[in-house]
Tab-separated table of C-alpha atoms and ligand atoms in Angstrom:
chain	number	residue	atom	x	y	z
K	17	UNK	CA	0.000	0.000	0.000
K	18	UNK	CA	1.012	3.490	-0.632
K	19	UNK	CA	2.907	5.408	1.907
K	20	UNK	CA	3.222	8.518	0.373
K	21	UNK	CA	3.647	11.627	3.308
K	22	UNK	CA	4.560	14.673	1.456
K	23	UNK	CA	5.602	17.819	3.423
K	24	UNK	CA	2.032	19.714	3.537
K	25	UNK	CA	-1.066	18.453	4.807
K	26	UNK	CA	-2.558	16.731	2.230
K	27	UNK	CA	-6.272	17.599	1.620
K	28	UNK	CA	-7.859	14.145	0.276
K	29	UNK	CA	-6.579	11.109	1.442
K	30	UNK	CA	-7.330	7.908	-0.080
K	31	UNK	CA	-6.440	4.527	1.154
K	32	UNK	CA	-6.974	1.159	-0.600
K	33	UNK	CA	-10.325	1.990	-2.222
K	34	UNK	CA	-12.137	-0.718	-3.990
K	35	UNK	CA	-15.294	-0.035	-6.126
K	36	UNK	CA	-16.969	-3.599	-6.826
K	37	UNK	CA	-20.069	-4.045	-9.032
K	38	UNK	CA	-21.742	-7.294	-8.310
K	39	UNK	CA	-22.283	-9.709	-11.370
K	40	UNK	CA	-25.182	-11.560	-10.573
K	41	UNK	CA	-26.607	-14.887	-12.965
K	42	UNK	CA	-28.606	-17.700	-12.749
K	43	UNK	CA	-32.519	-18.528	-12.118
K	44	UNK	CA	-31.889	-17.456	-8.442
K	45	UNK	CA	-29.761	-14.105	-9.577
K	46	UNK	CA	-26.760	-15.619	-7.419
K	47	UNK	CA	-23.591	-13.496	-6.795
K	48	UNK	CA	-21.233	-15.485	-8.903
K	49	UNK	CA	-18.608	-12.335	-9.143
K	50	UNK	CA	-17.722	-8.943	-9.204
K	51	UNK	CA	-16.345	-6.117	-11.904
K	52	UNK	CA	-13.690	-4.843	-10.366
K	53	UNK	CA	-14.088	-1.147	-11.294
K	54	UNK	CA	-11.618	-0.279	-8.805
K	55	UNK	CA	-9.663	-2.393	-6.892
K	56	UNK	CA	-7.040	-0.611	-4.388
K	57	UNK	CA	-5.866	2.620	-4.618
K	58	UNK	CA	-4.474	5.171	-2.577
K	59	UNK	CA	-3.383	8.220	-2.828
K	60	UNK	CA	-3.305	12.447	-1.116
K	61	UNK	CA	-4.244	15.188	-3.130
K	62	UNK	CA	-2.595	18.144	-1.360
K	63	UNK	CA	-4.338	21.338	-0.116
K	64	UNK	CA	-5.055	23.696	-3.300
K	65	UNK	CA	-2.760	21.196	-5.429
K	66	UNK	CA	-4.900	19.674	-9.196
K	67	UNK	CA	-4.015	15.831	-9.272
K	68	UNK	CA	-4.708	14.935	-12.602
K	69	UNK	CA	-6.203	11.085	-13.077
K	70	UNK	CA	-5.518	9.520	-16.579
K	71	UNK	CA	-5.792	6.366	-18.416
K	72	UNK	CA	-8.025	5.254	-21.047
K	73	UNK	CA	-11.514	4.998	-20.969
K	74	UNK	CA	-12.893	2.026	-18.928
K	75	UNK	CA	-9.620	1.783	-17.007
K	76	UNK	CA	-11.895	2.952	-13.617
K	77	UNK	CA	-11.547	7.138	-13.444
K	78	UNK	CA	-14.733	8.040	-13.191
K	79	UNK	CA	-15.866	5.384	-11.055
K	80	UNK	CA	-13.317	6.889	-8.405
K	81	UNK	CA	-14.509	10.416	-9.228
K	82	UNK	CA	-18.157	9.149	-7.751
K	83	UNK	CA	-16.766	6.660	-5.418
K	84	UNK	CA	-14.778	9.454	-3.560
K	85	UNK	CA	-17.991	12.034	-3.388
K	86	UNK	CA	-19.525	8.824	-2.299
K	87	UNK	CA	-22.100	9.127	-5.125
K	88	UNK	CA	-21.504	5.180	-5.069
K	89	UNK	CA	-20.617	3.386	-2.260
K	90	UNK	CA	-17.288	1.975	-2.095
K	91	UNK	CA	-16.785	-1.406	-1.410
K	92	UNK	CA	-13.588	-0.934	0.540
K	93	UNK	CA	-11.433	1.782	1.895
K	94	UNK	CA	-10.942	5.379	3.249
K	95	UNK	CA	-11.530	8.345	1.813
K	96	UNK	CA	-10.318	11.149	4.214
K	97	UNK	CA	-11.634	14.581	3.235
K	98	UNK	CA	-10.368	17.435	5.610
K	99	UNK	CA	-9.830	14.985	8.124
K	100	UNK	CA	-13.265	13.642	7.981
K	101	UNK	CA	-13.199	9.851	6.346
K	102	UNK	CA	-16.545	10.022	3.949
K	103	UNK	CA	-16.637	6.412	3.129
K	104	UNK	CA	-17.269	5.587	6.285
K	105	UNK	CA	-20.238	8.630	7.288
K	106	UNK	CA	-23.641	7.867	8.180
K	107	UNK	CA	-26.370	9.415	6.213
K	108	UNK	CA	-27.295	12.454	8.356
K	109	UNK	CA	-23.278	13.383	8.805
K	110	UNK	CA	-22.626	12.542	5.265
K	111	UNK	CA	-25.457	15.078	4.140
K	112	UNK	CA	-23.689	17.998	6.355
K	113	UNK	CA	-20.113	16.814	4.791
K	114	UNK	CA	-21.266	17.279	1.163
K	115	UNK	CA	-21.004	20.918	1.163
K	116	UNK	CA	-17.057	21.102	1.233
K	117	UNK	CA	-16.992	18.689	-1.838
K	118	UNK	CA	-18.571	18.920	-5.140
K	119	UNK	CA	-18.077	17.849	-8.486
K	120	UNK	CA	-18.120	19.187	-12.232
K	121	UNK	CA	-19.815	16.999	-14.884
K	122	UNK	CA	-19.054	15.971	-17.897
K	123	UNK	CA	-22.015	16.761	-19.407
K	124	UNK	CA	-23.541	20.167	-18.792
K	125	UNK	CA	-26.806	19.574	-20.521
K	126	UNK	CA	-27.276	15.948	-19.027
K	127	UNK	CA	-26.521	17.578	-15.511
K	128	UNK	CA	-28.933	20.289	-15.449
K	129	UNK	CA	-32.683	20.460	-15.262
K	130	UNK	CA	-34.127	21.734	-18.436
K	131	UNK	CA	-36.920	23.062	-16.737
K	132	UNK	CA	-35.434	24.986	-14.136
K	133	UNK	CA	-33.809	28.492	-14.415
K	134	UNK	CA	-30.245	29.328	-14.496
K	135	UNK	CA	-31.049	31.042	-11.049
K	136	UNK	CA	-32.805	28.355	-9.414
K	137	UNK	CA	-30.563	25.688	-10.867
K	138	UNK	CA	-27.315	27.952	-9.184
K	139	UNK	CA	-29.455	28.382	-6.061
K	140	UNK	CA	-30.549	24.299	-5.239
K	141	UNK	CA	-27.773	23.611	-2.844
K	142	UNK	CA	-28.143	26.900	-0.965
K	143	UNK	CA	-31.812	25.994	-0.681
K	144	UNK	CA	-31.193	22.240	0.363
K	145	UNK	CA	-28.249	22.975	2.994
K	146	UNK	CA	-28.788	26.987	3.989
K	147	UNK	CA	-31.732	28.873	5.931
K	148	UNK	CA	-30.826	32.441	4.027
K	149	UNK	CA	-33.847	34.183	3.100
K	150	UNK	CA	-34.425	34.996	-0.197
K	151	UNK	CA	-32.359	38.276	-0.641
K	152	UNK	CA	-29.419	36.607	0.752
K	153	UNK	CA	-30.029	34.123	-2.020
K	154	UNK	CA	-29.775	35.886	-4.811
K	155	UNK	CA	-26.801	37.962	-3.908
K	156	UNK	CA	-25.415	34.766	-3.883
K	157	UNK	CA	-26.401	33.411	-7.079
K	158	UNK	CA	-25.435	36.755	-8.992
K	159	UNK	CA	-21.982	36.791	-7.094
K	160	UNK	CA	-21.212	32.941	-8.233
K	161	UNK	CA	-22.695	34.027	-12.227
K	162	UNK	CA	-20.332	36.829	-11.848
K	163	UNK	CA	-17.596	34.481	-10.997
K	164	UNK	CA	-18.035	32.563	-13.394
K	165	UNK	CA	-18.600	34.578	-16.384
K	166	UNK	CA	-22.182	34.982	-16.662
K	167	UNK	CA	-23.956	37.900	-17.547
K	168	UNK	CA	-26.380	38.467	-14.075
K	169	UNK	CA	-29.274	39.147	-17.389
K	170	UNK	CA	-29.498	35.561	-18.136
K	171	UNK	CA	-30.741	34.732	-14.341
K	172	UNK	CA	-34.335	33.686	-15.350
K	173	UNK	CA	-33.448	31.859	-18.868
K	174	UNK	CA	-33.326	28.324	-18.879
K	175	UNK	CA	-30.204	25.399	-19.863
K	176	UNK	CA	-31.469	25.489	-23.662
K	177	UNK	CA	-31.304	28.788	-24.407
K	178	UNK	CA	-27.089	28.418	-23.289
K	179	UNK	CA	-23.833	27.002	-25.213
K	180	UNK	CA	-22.245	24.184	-24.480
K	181	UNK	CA	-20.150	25.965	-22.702
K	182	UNK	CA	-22.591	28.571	-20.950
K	183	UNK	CA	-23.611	25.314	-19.539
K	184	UNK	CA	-20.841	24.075	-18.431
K	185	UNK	CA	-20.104	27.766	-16.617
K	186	UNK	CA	-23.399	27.235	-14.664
K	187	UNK	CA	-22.607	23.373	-13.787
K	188	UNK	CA	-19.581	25.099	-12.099
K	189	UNK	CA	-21.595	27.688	-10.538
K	190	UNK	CA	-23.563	25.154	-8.754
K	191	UNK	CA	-20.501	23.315	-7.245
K	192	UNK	CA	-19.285	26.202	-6.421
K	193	UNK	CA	-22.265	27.418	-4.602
K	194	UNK	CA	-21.816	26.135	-0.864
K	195	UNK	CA	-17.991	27.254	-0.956
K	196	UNK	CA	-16.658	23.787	-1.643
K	197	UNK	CA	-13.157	22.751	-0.587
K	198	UNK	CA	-12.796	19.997	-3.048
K	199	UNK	CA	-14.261	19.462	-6.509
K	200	UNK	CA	-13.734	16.464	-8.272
K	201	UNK	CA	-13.966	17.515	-12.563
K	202	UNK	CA	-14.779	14.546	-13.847
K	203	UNK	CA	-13.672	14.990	-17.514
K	204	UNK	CA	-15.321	18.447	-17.488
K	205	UNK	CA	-14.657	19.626	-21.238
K	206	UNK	CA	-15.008	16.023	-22.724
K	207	UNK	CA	-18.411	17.399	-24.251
K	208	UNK	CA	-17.238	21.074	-25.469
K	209	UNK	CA	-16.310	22.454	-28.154
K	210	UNK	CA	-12.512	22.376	-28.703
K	211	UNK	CA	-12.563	26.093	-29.254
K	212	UNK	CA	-13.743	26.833	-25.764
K	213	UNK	CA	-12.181	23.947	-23.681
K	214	UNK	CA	-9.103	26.017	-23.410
K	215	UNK	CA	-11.605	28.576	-21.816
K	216	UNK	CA	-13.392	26.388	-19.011
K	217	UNK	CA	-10.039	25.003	-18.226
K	218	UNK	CA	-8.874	28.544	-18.106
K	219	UNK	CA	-11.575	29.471	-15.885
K	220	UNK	CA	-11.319	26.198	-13.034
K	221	UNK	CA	-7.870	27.594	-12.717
K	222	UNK	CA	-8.697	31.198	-12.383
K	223	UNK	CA	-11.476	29.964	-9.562
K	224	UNK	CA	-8.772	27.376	-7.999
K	225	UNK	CA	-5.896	30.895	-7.325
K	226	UNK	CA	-9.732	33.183	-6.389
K	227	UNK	CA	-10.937	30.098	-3.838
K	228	UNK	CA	-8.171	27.995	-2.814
K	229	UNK	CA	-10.083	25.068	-4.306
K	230	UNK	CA	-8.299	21.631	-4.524
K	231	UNK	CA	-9.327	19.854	-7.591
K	232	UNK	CA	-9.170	16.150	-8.895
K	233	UNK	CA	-9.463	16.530	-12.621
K	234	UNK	CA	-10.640	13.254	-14.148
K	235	UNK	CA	-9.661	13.135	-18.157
K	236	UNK	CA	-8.291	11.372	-21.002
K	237	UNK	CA	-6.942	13.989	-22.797
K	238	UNK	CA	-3.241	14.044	-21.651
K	239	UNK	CA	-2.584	17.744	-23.400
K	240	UNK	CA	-4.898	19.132	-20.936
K	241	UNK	CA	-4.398	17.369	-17.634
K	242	UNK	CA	-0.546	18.301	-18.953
K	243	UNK	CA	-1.809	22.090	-18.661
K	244	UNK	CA	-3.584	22.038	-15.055
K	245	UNK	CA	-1.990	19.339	-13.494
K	246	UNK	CA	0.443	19.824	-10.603
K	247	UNK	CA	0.790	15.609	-10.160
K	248	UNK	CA	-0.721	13.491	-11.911
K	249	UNK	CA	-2.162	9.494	-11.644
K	250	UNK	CA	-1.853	7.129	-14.730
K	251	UNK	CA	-5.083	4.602	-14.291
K	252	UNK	CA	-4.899	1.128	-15.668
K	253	UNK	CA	-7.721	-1.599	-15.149
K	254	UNK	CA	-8.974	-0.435	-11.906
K	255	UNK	CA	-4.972	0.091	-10.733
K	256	UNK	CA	-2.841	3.379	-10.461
K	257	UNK	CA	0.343	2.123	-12.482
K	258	UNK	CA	2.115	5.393	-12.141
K	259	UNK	CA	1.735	8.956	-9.380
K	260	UNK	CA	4.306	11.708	-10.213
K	261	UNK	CA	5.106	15.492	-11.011
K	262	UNK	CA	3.650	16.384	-13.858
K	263	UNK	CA	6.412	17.571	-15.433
K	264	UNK	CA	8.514	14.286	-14.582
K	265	UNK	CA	6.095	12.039	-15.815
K	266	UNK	CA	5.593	13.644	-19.392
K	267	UNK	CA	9.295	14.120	-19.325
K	268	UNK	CA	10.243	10.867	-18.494
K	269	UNK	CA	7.343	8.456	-17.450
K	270	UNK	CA	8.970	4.863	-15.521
K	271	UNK	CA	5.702	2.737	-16.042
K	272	UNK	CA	5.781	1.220	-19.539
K	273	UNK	CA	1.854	1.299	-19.982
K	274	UNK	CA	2.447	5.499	-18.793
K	275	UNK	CA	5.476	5.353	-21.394
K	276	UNK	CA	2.579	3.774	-24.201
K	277	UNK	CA	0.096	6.211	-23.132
K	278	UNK	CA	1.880	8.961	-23.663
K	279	UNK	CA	4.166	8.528	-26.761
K	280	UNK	CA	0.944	9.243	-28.207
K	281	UNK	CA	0.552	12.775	-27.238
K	282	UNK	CA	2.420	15.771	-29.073
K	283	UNK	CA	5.389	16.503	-27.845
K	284	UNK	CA	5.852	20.259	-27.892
K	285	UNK	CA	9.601	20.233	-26.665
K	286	UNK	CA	11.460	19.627	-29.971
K	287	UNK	CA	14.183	17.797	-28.559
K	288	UNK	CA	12.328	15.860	-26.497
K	289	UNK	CA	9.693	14.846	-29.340
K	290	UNK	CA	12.854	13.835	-31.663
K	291	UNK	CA	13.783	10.896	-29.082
K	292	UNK	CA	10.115	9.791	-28.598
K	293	UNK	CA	8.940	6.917	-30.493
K	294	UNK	CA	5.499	5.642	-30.975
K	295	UNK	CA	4.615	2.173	-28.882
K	296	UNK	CA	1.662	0.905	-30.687
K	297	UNK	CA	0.134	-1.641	-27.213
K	298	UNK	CA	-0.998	-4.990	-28.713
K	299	UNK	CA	-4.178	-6.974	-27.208
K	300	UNK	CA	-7.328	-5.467	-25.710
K	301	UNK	CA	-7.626	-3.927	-22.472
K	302	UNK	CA	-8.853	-7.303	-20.160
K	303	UNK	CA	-12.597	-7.396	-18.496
K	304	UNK	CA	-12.236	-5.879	-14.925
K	305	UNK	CA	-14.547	-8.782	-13.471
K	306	UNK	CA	-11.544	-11.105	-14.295
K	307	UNK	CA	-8.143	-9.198	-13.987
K	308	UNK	CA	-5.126	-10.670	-14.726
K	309	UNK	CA	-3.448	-12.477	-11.431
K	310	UNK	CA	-0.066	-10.946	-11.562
K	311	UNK	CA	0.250	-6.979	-13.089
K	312	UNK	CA	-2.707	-5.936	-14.415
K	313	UNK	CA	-0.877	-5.148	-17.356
K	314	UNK	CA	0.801	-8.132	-17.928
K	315	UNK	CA	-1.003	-9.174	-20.516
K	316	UNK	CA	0.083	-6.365	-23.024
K	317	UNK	CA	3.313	-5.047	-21.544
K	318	UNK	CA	6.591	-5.107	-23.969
K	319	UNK	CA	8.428	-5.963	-20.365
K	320	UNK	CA	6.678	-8.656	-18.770
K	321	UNK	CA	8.780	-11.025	-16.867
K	322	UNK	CA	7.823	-14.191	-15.240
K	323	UNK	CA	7.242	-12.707	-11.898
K	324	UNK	CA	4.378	-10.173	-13.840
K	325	UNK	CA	2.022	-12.819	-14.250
K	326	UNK	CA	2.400	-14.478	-10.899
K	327	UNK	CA	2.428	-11.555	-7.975
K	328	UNK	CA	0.650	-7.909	-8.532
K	329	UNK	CA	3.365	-5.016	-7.852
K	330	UNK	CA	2.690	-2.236	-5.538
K	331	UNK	CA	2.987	1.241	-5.701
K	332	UNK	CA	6.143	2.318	-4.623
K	333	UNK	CA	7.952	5.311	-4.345
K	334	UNK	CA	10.982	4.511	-6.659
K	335	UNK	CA	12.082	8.082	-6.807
K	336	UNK	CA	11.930	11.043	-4.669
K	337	UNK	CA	7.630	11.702	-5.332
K	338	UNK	CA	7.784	9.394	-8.043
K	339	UNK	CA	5.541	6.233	-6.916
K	340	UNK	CA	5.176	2.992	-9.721
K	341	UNK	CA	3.248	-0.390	-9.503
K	342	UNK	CA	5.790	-2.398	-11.914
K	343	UNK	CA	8.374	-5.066	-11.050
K	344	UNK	CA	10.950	-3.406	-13.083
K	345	UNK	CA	11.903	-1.426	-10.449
K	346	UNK	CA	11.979	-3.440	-7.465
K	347	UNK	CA	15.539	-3.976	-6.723
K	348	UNK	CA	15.265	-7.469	-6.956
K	349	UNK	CA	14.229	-7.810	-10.462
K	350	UNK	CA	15.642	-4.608	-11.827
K	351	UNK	CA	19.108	-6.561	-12.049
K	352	UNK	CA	17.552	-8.273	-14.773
K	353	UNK	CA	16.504	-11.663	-14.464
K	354	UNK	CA	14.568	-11.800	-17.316
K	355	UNK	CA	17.195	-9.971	-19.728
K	356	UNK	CA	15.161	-6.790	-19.524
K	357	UNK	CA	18.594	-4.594	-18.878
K	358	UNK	CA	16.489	-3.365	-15.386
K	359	UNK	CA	14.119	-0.595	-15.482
K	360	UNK	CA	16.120	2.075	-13.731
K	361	UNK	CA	19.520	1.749	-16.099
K	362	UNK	CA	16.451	2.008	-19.168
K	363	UNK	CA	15.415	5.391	-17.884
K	364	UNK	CA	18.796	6.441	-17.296
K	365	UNK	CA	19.756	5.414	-20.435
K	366	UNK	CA	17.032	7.378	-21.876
K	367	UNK	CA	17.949	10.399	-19.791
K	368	UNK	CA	21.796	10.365	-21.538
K	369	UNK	CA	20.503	9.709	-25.322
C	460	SF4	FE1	5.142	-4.744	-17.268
C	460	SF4	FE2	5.744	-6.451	-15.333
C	460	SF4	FE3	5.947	-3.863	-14.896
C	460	SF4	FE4	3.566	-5.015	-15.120
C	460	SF4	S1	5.069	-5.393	-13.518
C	460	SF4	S2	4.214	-3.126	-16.062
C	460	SF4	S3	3.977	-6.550	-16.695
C	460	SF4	S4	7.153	-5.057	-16.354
């Protein structure tokens, strides 16, 4: 399990959280397994710091997004939000917790009520966990449109009459609305435009340095978590495979499915981008409700030794803040028993060329 303890306080904590969907068959609907949506992760998410979470989709993202609001309910874990461990609340306390965390949805138009106004869609969570009177209200609701971009005018019009992106500003009105600590995006420009993605990222950023917010930004577009990210989290079949600074992991990522993932993305460093070569992955991604028993990604790595398919690597901390689930670069195989020259000398290597 991961014992990461950086210097500051971290904000979110997450410990071994498992997210299991029942798979039930049979005349009698018995439980004869589980998809394994997400199955042991762990991780902090520091105090105004945006840990990007990436991997491809199906690989479990969102599923953590909900599991950690506890919009599902996980199967296993903790979930420690400003000291207060949400997987484990009862209803009641969970209900006064939800306030200081909120999310962002992927899609604006699916998350709003068509048939209520942009005012009373803003105002819902004042009116389900504040007593303010009316006035109060609205001074609220125009000071969140303000802060979000919205001309105070379109208070009474309703989600149609908006842009994507419009839409998207008054989805982050709403989480913004009870003065949230933590908002989990969960791929929150997925649906937009590309012209104005660039513009709602822009804008959670803007609100993050105005609020102090602490974000987890769920996506699979690894230009843009590149952009916001401080850290960032490479998913894999329900598994992190790979935590580090974003700038270290794009640079120079140590797990070879985040090495796969992102030769794919442009490279805007020229020099960089010369020494990057495509790795095409072959095989399909396998069914979470029967993971491989070794590495989950045993079954399409270009590295997999015998040990892979035998014994499931944890996430370790192989460099200073740099923390990988792979085999490679535990010091007993990295001397390389299976040929494989050992993971550390590879990245070295790479380093020098
Ligand atoms: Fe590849 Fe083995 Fe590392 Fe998994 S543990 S990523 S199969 S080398």
């Amino acid at each position: 399990m991961l014992d990461a303890r950086p210097p500051q306080t971290p904000l979110v904590q997450v410990r071994d959280l498992k997210m299991y969907f029942p798979i039930y068959s049979g005349l009698f609907r018995r439980h004869t397994g589980d998809v394994k949506a997400v199955d042991g992760i762990s991780f902090d998410i520091l105090q105004g710091e945006t840990l990007g979470l990436v991997g491809e989709s199906g690989c479990g993202k969102s599923t953590v997004g909900r599991a950690l609001l506890r919009l599902y309910e996980p199967t296993a874990g903790n979930v420690v939000i400003g000291g207060t461990d949400v997987a484990t609340l009862a209803p009641e306390a969970l209900r006064r917790a939800r306030p200081q965390m909120q999310m962002v949805f992927q899609d604006p138009q699916a998350s709003l009520n068509p048939r209520m106004s942009l005012a009373d869609i803003i105002g819902e969570p004042l009116n389900e966990h504040t007593d303010w009177d009316t006035a109060k209200k609205l001074a609220r609701i125009y000071e969140l449109m303000d802060a979000v971009g919205l001309n105070r005018k379109f208070a009474n019009r309703f989600p149609h009459e908006f842009s994507g992106g419009q839409r998207q500003r008054i989805g982050i009105a709403r989480a913004l609305a009870l003065k949230p600590k933590f908002i989990v995006c969960d791929e929150p420009i997925a649906a937009l435009d590309v012209s104005i993605q660039a513009q709602v990222v822009n804008l959670l950023e803007d609100l993050q340095d105005e609020f102090g917010l602490t974000y987890l930004f769920i996506s699979h577009d690894l230009s843009m978590v590149r952009h916001i990210a401080d850290r960032v989290a490479v998913m894999y079949l329900g598994r992190v495979a790979e935590l580090s600074p974003r700038d270290d992991l794009y640079a120079r990522p140590l797990h070879p499915y985040s090495e796969a993932l992102l030769s794919a993305v442009p490279e805007p460093d020229p020099s960089l981008a010369r020494r990057r070569e495509r790795i095409i992955l072959k095989g399909d991604v396998p069914s979470p409700a029967n993971p491989p028993k070794g590495c989950n990604f045993c079954t399409r790595c270009p590295r997999v030794m015998e040990i892979c398919t035998q014994v499931k690597p944890d996430l370790a901390e192989v460099e200073p803040g740099r923390f990988v689930a792979c085999h490679l670069y535990s010091d007993t195989n990295a001397a390389g028993k299976t040929g494989a020259s050992g993971a550390k000398e590879h990245n070295q290597q790479g380093e020098s060329q």
